């Protein structure tokens, strides 16, 4: 994947570059917002990591200009915002302007790489008909699932719940959010029903090392695949 | 405050009216005595032996002595002061007293009573005799009292009217100030907008303008402080992020054991420094001048928005983090309340053993909206519960590397929101594993 880092602090920028290169990505670095806007206009990046506190043209302005450009033919360009500010309106502003995620400095590298992977996966899944999560693959057009290349039988509601969780790997999805996403399938769903579907999904997926964690009183979180 | 001087004026006014009016009245009564003395003088007869005598008919004596209030006395004296007739021992005029129009009037005492007397000259043949007429002072005192009262009554009416006028006037005059004071009292502490001059009465304009000048300066200082904090946050956190990135990169490589151990220390210190920087910034942000404006918030939504980050921390320490979130509306600063909640959750995760159970709750009860974090860890002994809210205080023997700032930050933020903080045992805890429940309650707004 091709990544662009926009960060004016040289040690942090070089650290980020090396970590992401170690993940197998091609990484470009710039310290200037103006250059980032130019580069993004000319070339296609799969992900932009954007610092808000840039000299001259700040990250908000860069984000605004990236989003103001015509919709990308090759699909959306996800932006992960880095901020050292803690005022919440900064974050909200970032997400309003079209940032896909944000992280407050300083942060642990495993968290950064996890977020990058999640964003890349989401943008990949967005256009494509295939969602892949470790040994699990969903063909959203044919509505067929495969686990370790073997066909996996999923009831319609199990499929719907799994699709919601796969869209937010490593994030908590509340039971209400799942009900809302699945409610289009017909009659009323109780939180208990969701528990039943999740427990069926677990019995099918956990043997392959795919974990759905329960967050007590809140919802579920599909953990990142770490091997069987 | 105005009553004592007004009372003094009243007394002074009464005295000023009394003395000028008592003088002519006294003279009028004296004149009555003088007239009686003159008529008495006409009854002195010269005897053949060369002496004098008073030939007063009994009827005249009775008329002379008849008076509704006072006893009347008289005495007739010869040219050499020898008594001729009348009441024995009635005192004559003091020798130093000068005559006025030929008469001497004076105050003295007779038969144990105060009397007023006049000495009147009288002809006795070719010589000059004198007649002293005196009366007790009952009607004079009564007159003096009447004069005093008749002058006091209008004085008092004037005084009462003055007090009422002054009271209404002051109240009316201070009314605009009272309204201004009400308006300022009704403001929230963070509200530094200028007072609208159009809504205030003419008399308070200079005060309002001075206040607005002050408010503007405070607002400016507050903006400067917020800008400084934003800059300080950026300047501190960015290099820390770089330090953490490179440390973690290095740790990912094959390293000699002792170098790895050193680097692990650097890594731990970096994380601690980052946390300390965050806490100091949060503490500074909780200062009154640096607070943002209060907004309508829901503690439930606030907790939900942070749940992701906490769940990952909890998983890393093998702690069961759960939620019981109900609608809990408050007026507050979202950043600070999130920080308070984050500190409570962080403490619970940090100081609970593996396998512990932590529950974050929000909701409403009889006292107001609340948020609380409960764990089944070792708890905080009751004697320590006040002190753990102090800055940099850590319960003796506590493991870990905390700064002792977390709960102090929570307390500052709670205080800034008018909320109360309570530390109790967890529900159903025993003395061995009492657990800990920290609750912040926001009174009904």
Short mmCIF file of N, CA, C and O in Angstrom, two decimals, chain A residues 7-16 18-19 22 51-54 83-88 91 102 104-111 115 170-174 176 213-218 221 223, chain B residues 230 233-235 237-246 248-250 253 270 274-275 278 281-282 285 300 303-309 311-312 315 320-325 334-335 338 357-359:
data_model
loop_
_atom_site.label_atom_id
_atom_site.label_comp_id
_atom_site.label_asym_id
_atom_site.label_seq_id
_atom_site.Cartn_x
_atom_site.Cartn_y
_atom_site.Cartn_z
N UNK A 7 3.92 15.27 8.56
CA UNK A 7 4.31 15.50 9.97
C UNK A 7 5.57 16.35 9.96
O UNK A 7 6.53 16.02 9.28
N UNK A 8 5.57 17.46 10.71
CA UNK A 8 6.71 18.37 10.67
C UNK A 8 7.77 18.04 11.72
O UNK A 8 8.85 18.59 11.68
N UNK A 9 7.46 17.16 12.65
CA UNK A 9 8.46 16.78 13.65
C UNK A 9 9.29 15.63 13.07
O UNK A 9 8.81 14.51 12.90
N UNK A 10 10.56 15.95 12.75
CA UNK A 10 11.37 15.00 11.99
C UNK A 10 11.55 13.66 12.69
O UNK A 10 11.38 12.61 12.06
N UNK A 11 11.89 13.63 13.98
CA UNK A 11 12.07 12.32 14.62
C UNK A 11 10.79 11.48 14.59
O UNK A 11 10.84 10.27 14.31
N UNK A 12 9.65 12.12 14.85
CA UNK A 12 8.40 11.36 14.83
C UNK A 12 8.11 10.87 13.41
O UNK A 12 7.74 9.71 13.20
N UNK A 13 8.32 11.75 12.41
CA UNK A 13 8.04 11.37 11.03
C UNK A 13 8.90 10.17 10.62
O UNK A 13 8.41 9.22 10.00
N UNK A 14 10.19 10.21 11.00
CA UNK A 14 11.07 9.10 10.58
C UNK A 14 10.68 7.82 11.31
O UNK A 14 10.74 6.72 10.73
N UNK A 15 10.27 7.96 12.58
CA UNK A 15 9.84 6.78 13.33
C UNK A 15 8.62 6.15 12.68
O UNK A 15 8.55 4.93 12.48
N UNK A 16 7.65 7.00 12.34
CA UNK A 16 6.43 6.50 11.71
C UNK A 16 6.75 5.82 10.39
O UNK A 16 6.22 4.74 10.08
N UNK A 18 9.49 4.35 9.41
CA UNK A 18 10.16 3.06 9.55
C UNK A 18 9.19 1.98 10.03
O UNK A 18 9.23 0.84 9.58
N UNK A 19 8.30 2.37 10.95
CA UNK A 19 7.33 1.39 11.46
C UNK A 19 6.41 0.92 10.33
O UNK A 19 6.15 -0.28 10.16
N UNK A 22 8.13 -1.19 7.81
CA UNK A 22 8.31 -2.54 8.33
C UNK A 22 7.04 -3.37 8.14
O UNK A 22 7.08 -4.60 8.10
N UNK A 51 -0.79 15.23 10.45
CA UNK A 51 -0.66 15.94 11.73
C UNK A 51 -1.45 17.24 11.65
O UNK A 51 -1.43 17.92 10.62
N UNK A 52 -2.17 17.58 12.72
CA UNK A 52 -2.95 18.82 12.72
C UNK A 52 -2.06 20.04 12.94
O UNK A 52 -2.24 21.08 12.33
N UNK A 53 -1.05 19.90 13.81
CA UNK A 53 -0.23 21.06 14.17
C UNK A 53 0.91 21.31 13.22
O UNK A 53 2.08 21.22 13.60
N UNK A 54 0.58 21.64 11.97
CA UNK A 54 1.62 21.91 10.97
C UNK A 54 1.90 23.41 10.92
O UNK A 54 1.01 24.22 11.19
N UNK A 83 -3.14 14.32 16.42
CA UNK A 83 -3.24 15.62 17.07
C UNK A 83 -2.59 15.59 18.44
O UNK A 83 -2.61 14.58 19.13
N UNK A 84 -1.97 16.73 18.77
CA UNK A 84 -1.42 16.87 20.12
C UNK A 84 -2.34 17.74 20.95
O UNK A 84 -2.11 17.96 22.11
N UNK A 85 -3.39 18.24 20.32
CA UNK A 85 -4.33 19.08 21.07
C UNK A 85 -5.33 18.16 21.76
O UNK A 85 -5.59 17.05 21.32
N UNK A 86 -5.91 18.67 22.84
CA UNK A 86 -6.87 17.81 23.51
C UNK A 86 -8.28 18.39 23.52
O UNK A 86 -9.17 17.80 24.06
N UNK A 87 -8.43 19.57 22.91
CA UNK A 87 -9.78 20.12 22.89
C UNK A 87 -10.64 19.26 21.97
O UNK A 87 -10.25 18.94 20.86
N UNK A 88 -11.80 18.89 22.47
CA UNK A 88 -12.64 17.94 21.75
C UNK A 88 -13.10 18.52 20.43
O UNK A 88 -13.24 17.82 19.43
N UNK A 91 -11.14 17.55 17.52
CA UNK A 91 -11.38 16.19 17.01
C UNK A 91 -12.66 16.16 16.19
O UNK A 91 -12.69 15.63 15.08
N UNK A 102 -8.79 9.40 14.29
CA UNK A 102 -7.80 10.30 14.86
C UNK A 102 -7.09 9.62 16.00
O UNK A 102 -7.62 8.69 16.62
N UNK A 104 -4.49 10.73 19.46
CA UNK A 104 -3.87 11.80 20.23
C UNK A 104 -2.44 11.40 20.57
O UNK A 104 -2.20 10.29 21.04
N UNK A 105 -1.50 12.30 20.29
CA UNK A 105 -0.10 12.04 20.63
C UNK A 105 0.09 12.09 22.13
O UNK A 105 -0.59 12.88 22.79
N UNK A 106 1.00 11.38 22.71
CA UNK A 106 1.75 10.30 22.04
C UNK A 106 0.93 9.02 22.07
O UNK A 106 -0.03 8.91 22.81
N UNK A 107 1.32 8.09 21.21
CA UNK A 107 0.53 6.86 21.11
C UNK A 107 1.48 5.67 20.96
O UNK A 107 2.64 5.84 20.57
N UNK A 108 1.00 4.49 21.30
CA UNK A 108 1.81 3.28 21.16
C UNK A 108 1.78 2.84 19.70
O UNK A 108 0.75 2.93 19.04
N UNK A 109 2.93 2.38 19.23
CA UNK A 109 3.03 1.98 17.83
C UNK A 109 2.08 0.86 17.45
O UNK A 109 1.48 0.91 16.37
N UNK A 110 1.89 -0.16 18.31
CA UNK A 110 0.96 -1.23 17.91
C UNK A 110 -0.44 -0.67 17.67
O UNK A 110 -1.16 -1.13 16.78
N UNK A 111 -0.82 0.37 18.45
CA UNK A 111 -2.14 0.95 18.27
C UNK A 111 -2.21 1.65 16.91
O UNK A 111 -3.20 1.54 16.18
N UNK A 115 -4.67 0.70 13.77
CA UNK A 115 -5.61 1.65 13.17
C UNK A 115 -5.38 1.75 11.66
O UNK A 115 -6.31 1.84 10.88
N UNK A 170 -11.79 -4.10 16.03
CA UNK A 170 -11.10 -3.47 17.17
C UNK A 170 -11.88 -2.30 17.76
O UNK A 170 -11.37 -1.55 18.58
N UNK A 171 -13.13 -2.11 17.30
CA UNK A 171 -13.96 -1.05 17.88
C UNK A 171 -15.17 -1.72 18.52
O UNK A 171 -15.66 -2.72 18.01
N UNK A 172 -15.64 -1.09 19.61
CA UNK A 172 -16.83 -1.64 20.23
C UNK A 172 -18.05 -1.25 19.40
O UNK A 172 -18.20 -0.10 19.02
N UNK A 173 -18.87 -2.26 19.10
CA UNK A 173 -20.14 -1.97 18.43
C UNK A 173 -21.23 -2.25 19.45
O UNK A 173 -21.32 -3.36 19.99
N UNK A 174 -22.03 -1.22 19.75
CA UNK A 174 -23.04 -1.40 20.78
C UNK A 174 -24.16 -2.31 20.27
O UNK A 174 -24.38 -2.43 19.07
N UNK A 176 -27.26 -1.81 20.48
CA UNK A 176 -28.25 -0.99 19.77
C UNK A 176 -27.83 -0.77 18.32
O UNK A 176 -28.65 -0.84 17.41
N UNK A 213 -15.22 -10.34 21.23
CA UNK A 213 -15.20 -10.11 22.67
C UNK A 213 -16.49 -9.41 23.10
O UNK A 213 -17.00 -8.54 22.42
N UNK A 214 -17.00 -9.82 24.25
CA UNK A 214 -18.18 -9.15 24.83
C UNK A 214 -17.70 -8.01 25.71
O UNK A 214 -16.82 -8.20 26.54
N UNK A 215 -18.24 -6.83 25.48
CA UNK A 215 -17.99 -5.72 26.39
C UNK A 215 -19.24 -5.57 27.23
O UNK A 215 -20.28 -5.13 26.75
N UNK A 216 -19.13 -6.00 28.50
CA UNK A 216 -20.27 -6.12 29.40
C UNK A 216 -21.11 -4.84 29.45
O UNK A 216 -20.60 -3.76 29.68
N UNK A 217 -22.39 -5.01 29.20
CA UNK A 217 -23.31 -3.89 29.31
C UNK A 217 -23.27 -2.94 28.13
O UNK A 217 -23.91 -1.89 28.16
N UNK A 218 -22.50 -3.25 27.11
CA UNK A 218 -22.33 -2.30 26.02
C UNK A 218 -22.52 -2.96 24.65
O UNK A 218 -23.46 -2.64 23.93
N UNK A 221 -16.91 -6.58 20.31
CA UNK A 221 -15.77 -6.09 19.57
C UNK A 221 -15.10 -7.26 18.87
O UNK A 221 -14.71 -8.24 19.52
N UNK A 223 -12.03 -8.77 17.50
CA UNK A 223 -10.61 -8.48 17.70
C UNK A 223 -9.85 -8.67 16.39
O UNK A 223 -10.26 -9.44 15.52
N UNK B 230 -2.69 24.94 24.70
CA UNK B 230 -2.74 24.20 23.44
C UNK B 230 -1.33 24.07 22.86
O UNK B 230 -0.91 23.00 22.42
N UNK B 233 0.78 21.76 25.03
CA UNK B 233 0.40 20.38 24.77
C UNK B 233 1.10 19.87 23.51
O UNK B 233 1.68 18.78 23.50
N UNK B 234 1.06 20.69 22.47
CA UNK B 234 1.66 20.28 21.21
C UNK B 234 3.17 20.12 21.35
O UNK B 234 3.76 19.13 20.92
N UNK B 235 3.80 21.12 22.00
CA UNK B 235 5.26 21.10 22.12
C UNK B 235 5.72 19.93 22.99
O UNK B 235 6.81 19.42 22.79
N UNK B 237 3.88 16.96 23.54
CA UNK B 237 3.44 15.64 23.12
C UNK B 237 4.13 15.16 21.86
O UNK B 237 4.37 13.96 21.72
N UNK B 238 4.42 16.08 20.95
CA UNK B 238 5.01 15.64 19.69
C UNK B 238 6.37 14.98 19.89
O UNK B 238 6.59 13.87 19.42
N UNK B 239 7.31 15.63 20.64
CA UNK B 239 8.59 14.92 20.86
C UNK B 239 8.42 13.64 21.66
O UNK B 239 9.14 12.66 21.42
N UNK B 240 7.45 13.62 22.58
CA UNK B 240 7.22 12.38 23.33
C UNK B 240 6.75 11.28 22.39
O UNK B 240 7.14 10.12 22.53
N UNK B 241 5.91 11.65 21.41
CA UNK B 241 5.45 10.66 20.42
C UNK B 241 6.64 10.12 19.64
O UNK B 241 6.75 8.92 19.37
N UNK B 242 7.57 11.03 19.27
CA UNK B 242 8.77 10.60 18.53
C UNK B 242 9.61 9.66 19.38
O UNK B 242 10.07 8.61 18.92
N UNK B 243 9.81 10.05 20.65
CA UNK B 243 10.61 9.24 21.57
C UNK B 243 10.00 7.85 21.71
O UNK B 243 10.69 6.82 21.63
N UNK B 244 8.68 7.81 21.88
CA UNK B 244 8.00 6.53 22.05
C UNK B 244 8.12 5.69 20.78
O UNK B 244 8.38 4.48 20.84
N UNK B 245 7.96 6.33 19.61
CA UNK B 245 8.04 5.61 18.34
C UNK B 245 9.41 4.95 18.19
O UNK B 245 9.51 3.76 17.86
N UNK B 246 10.47 5.72 18.44
CA UNK B 246 11.81 5.18 18.22
C UNK B 246 12.15 4.12 19.26
O UNK B 246 12.83 3.13 18.94
N UNK B 248 10.06 2.08 20.63
CA UNK B 248 9.34 0.86 20.27
C UNK B 248 9.93 0.21 19.02
O UNK B 248 9.97 -1.02 18.90
N UNK B 249 10.43 1.06 18.11
CA UNK B 249 11.12 0.52 16.93
C UNK B 249 12.36 -0.27 17.35
O UNK B 249 12.61 -1.38 16.88
N UNK B 250 13.12 0.33 18.26
CA UNK B 250 14.35 -0.32 18.71
C UNK B 250 14.03 -1.62 19.43
O UNK B 250 14.71 -2.63 19.25
N UNK B 253 13.63 -4.83 17.53
CA UNK B 253 14.80 -5.46 16.90
C UNK B 253 15.44 -6.45 17.87
O UNK B 253 15.23 -6.36 19.08
N UNK B 270 9.13 6.86 29.27
CA UNK B 270 8.49 7.69 28.24
C UNK B 270 6.98 7.70 28.43
O UNK B 270 6.34 8.75 28.41
N UNK B 274 4.70 10.86 29.43
CA UNK B 274 3.59 11.28 28.58
C UNK B 274 2.31 11.40 29.40
O UNK B 274 1.57 12.38 29.29
N UNK B 275 2.12 10.43 30.28
CA UNK B 275 0.91 10.47 31.10
C UNK B 275 0.94 11.66 32.06
O UNK B 275 -0.05 12.36 32.25
N UNK B 278 0.19 14.79 30.24
CA UNK B 278 -1.26 14.88 30.01
C UNK B 278 -1.99 15.32 31.27
O UNK B 278 -2.90 16.13 31.22
N UNK B 281 -1.36 18.99 32.09
CA UNK B 281 -2.14 19.83 31.18
C UNK B 281 -3.61 19.82 31.57
O UNK B 281 -4.28 20.85 31.55
N UNK B 282 -4.09 18.65 31.98
CA UNK B 282 -5.50 18.56 32.38
C UNK B 282 -5.75 19.39 33.63
O UNK B 282 -6.76 20.08 33.75
N UNK B 285 -5.87 22.89 32.67
CA UNK B 285 -7.13 23.16 31.96
C UNK B 285 -8.31 23.26 32.92
O UNK B 285 -9.31 23.91 32.62
N UNK B 300 -23.64 9.59 29.51
CA UNK B 300 -23.71 8.27 28.86
C UNK B 300 -22.95 8.32 27.53
O UNK B 300 -22.07 7.49 27.27
N UNK B 303 -19.19 8.59 28.04
CA UNK B 303 -18.54 7.33 28.39
C UNK B 303 -18.45 6.42 27.16
O UNK B 303 -17.43 5.79 26.92
N UNK B 304 -19.53 6.38 26.37
CA UNK B 304 -19.53 5.51 25.18
C UNK B 304 -18.44 5.90 24.20
O UNK B 304 -17.79 5.04 23.59
N UNK B 305 -18.21 7.23 24.08
CA UNK B 305 -17.23 7.68 23.08
C UNK B 305 -15.82 7.28 23.48
O UNK B 305 -14.92 7.25 22.65
N UNK B 306 -15.59 7.00 24.77
CA UNK B 306 -14.24 6.66 25.22
C UNK B 306 -14.05 5.17 25.46
O UNK B 306 -12.96 4.72 25.78
N UNK B 307 -15.14 4.42 25.34
CA UNK B 307 -15.11 3.01 25.74
C UNK B 307 -14.05 2.21 24.98
O UNK B 307 -13.39 1.36 25.56
N UNK B 308 -13.88 2.49 23.66
CA UNK B 308 -12.89 1.76 22.86
C UNK B 308 -11.52 1.74 23.50
O UNK B 308 -10.91 0.69 23.71
N UNK B 309 -11.05 2.97 23.82
CA UNK B 309 -9.69 3.10 24.35
C UNK B 309 -9.57 2.35 25.68
O UNK B 309 -8.58 1.64 25.91
N UNK B 311 -11.36 -0.19 26.82
CA UNK B 311 -11.47 -1.64 26.68
C UNK B 311 -10.11 -2.23 26.27
O UNK B 311 -9.71 -3.27 26.78
N UNK B 312 -9.40 -1.52 25.41
CA UNK B 312 -8.08 -2.03 25.03
C UNK B 312 -7.10 -2.02 26.20
O UNK B 312 -6.35 -2.97 26.39
N UNK B 315 -8.14 -4.94 28.41
CA UNK B 315 -7.76 -6.23 27.84
C UNK B 315 -6.28 -6.47 28.08
O UNK B 315 -5.87 -7.59 28.42
N UNK B 320 -11.86 -7.25 33.46
CA UNK B 320 -13.19 -7.26 32.84
C UNK B 320 -13.83 -5.88 33.02
O UNK B 320 -14.27 -5.54 34.12
N UNK B 321 -13.86 -5.10 31.95
CA UNK B 321 -14.43 -3.75 32.02
C UNK B 321 -15.84 -3.77 31.44
O UNK B 321 -16.05 -4.20 30.30
N UNK B 322 -16.82 -3.38 32.25
CA UNK B 322 -18.20 -3.39 31.80
C UNK B 322 -18.87 -2.04 32.00
O UNK B 322 -18.32 -1.15 32.65
N UNK B 323 -20.06 -1.93 31.42
CA UNK B 323 -20.75 -0.64 31.44
C UNK B 323 -22.21 -0.80 31.85
O UNK B 323 -22.86 -1.78 31.46
N UNK B 324 -22.70 0.16 32.65
CA UNK B 324 -24.13 0.26 32.92
C UNK B 324 -24.48 1.72 32.71
O UNK B 324 -24.43 2.53 33.63
N UNK B 325 -24.79 2.05 31.48
CA UNK B 325 -24.91 3.46 31.12
C UNK B 325 -26.37 3.84 30.88
O UNK B 325 -27.06 3.23 30.07
N UNK B 334 -16.90 19.31 28.04
CA UNK B 334 -16.78 17.92 27.59
C UNK B 334 -15.36 17.39 27.80
O UNK B 334 -15.17 16.27 28.28
N UNK B 335 -14.36 18.21 27.47
CA UNK B 335 -12.99 17.74 27.60
C UNK B 335 -12.67 17.37 29.05
O UNK B 335 -12.12 16.31 29.34
N UNK B 338 -14.57 14.27 30.33
CA UNK B 338 -13.99 13.06 29.74
C UNK B 338 -12.69 12.72 30.47
O UNK B 338 -12.41 11.56 30.77
N UNK B 357 -12.96 -6.99 38.15
CA UNK B 357 -14.17 -6.60 37.44
C UNK B 357 -14.41 -5.11 37.71
O UNK B 357 -14.51 -4.68 38.86
N UNK B 358 -14.47 -4.33 36.64
CA UNK B 358 -14.66 -2.89 36.77
C UNK B 358 -15.94 -2.51 36.04
O UNK B 358 -16.19 -3.00 34.94
N UNK B 359 -16.75 -1.67 36.67
CA UNK B 359 -18.00 -1.25 36.02
C UNK B 359 -18.09 0.27 36.00
O UNK B 359 -17.89 0.93 37.02
#
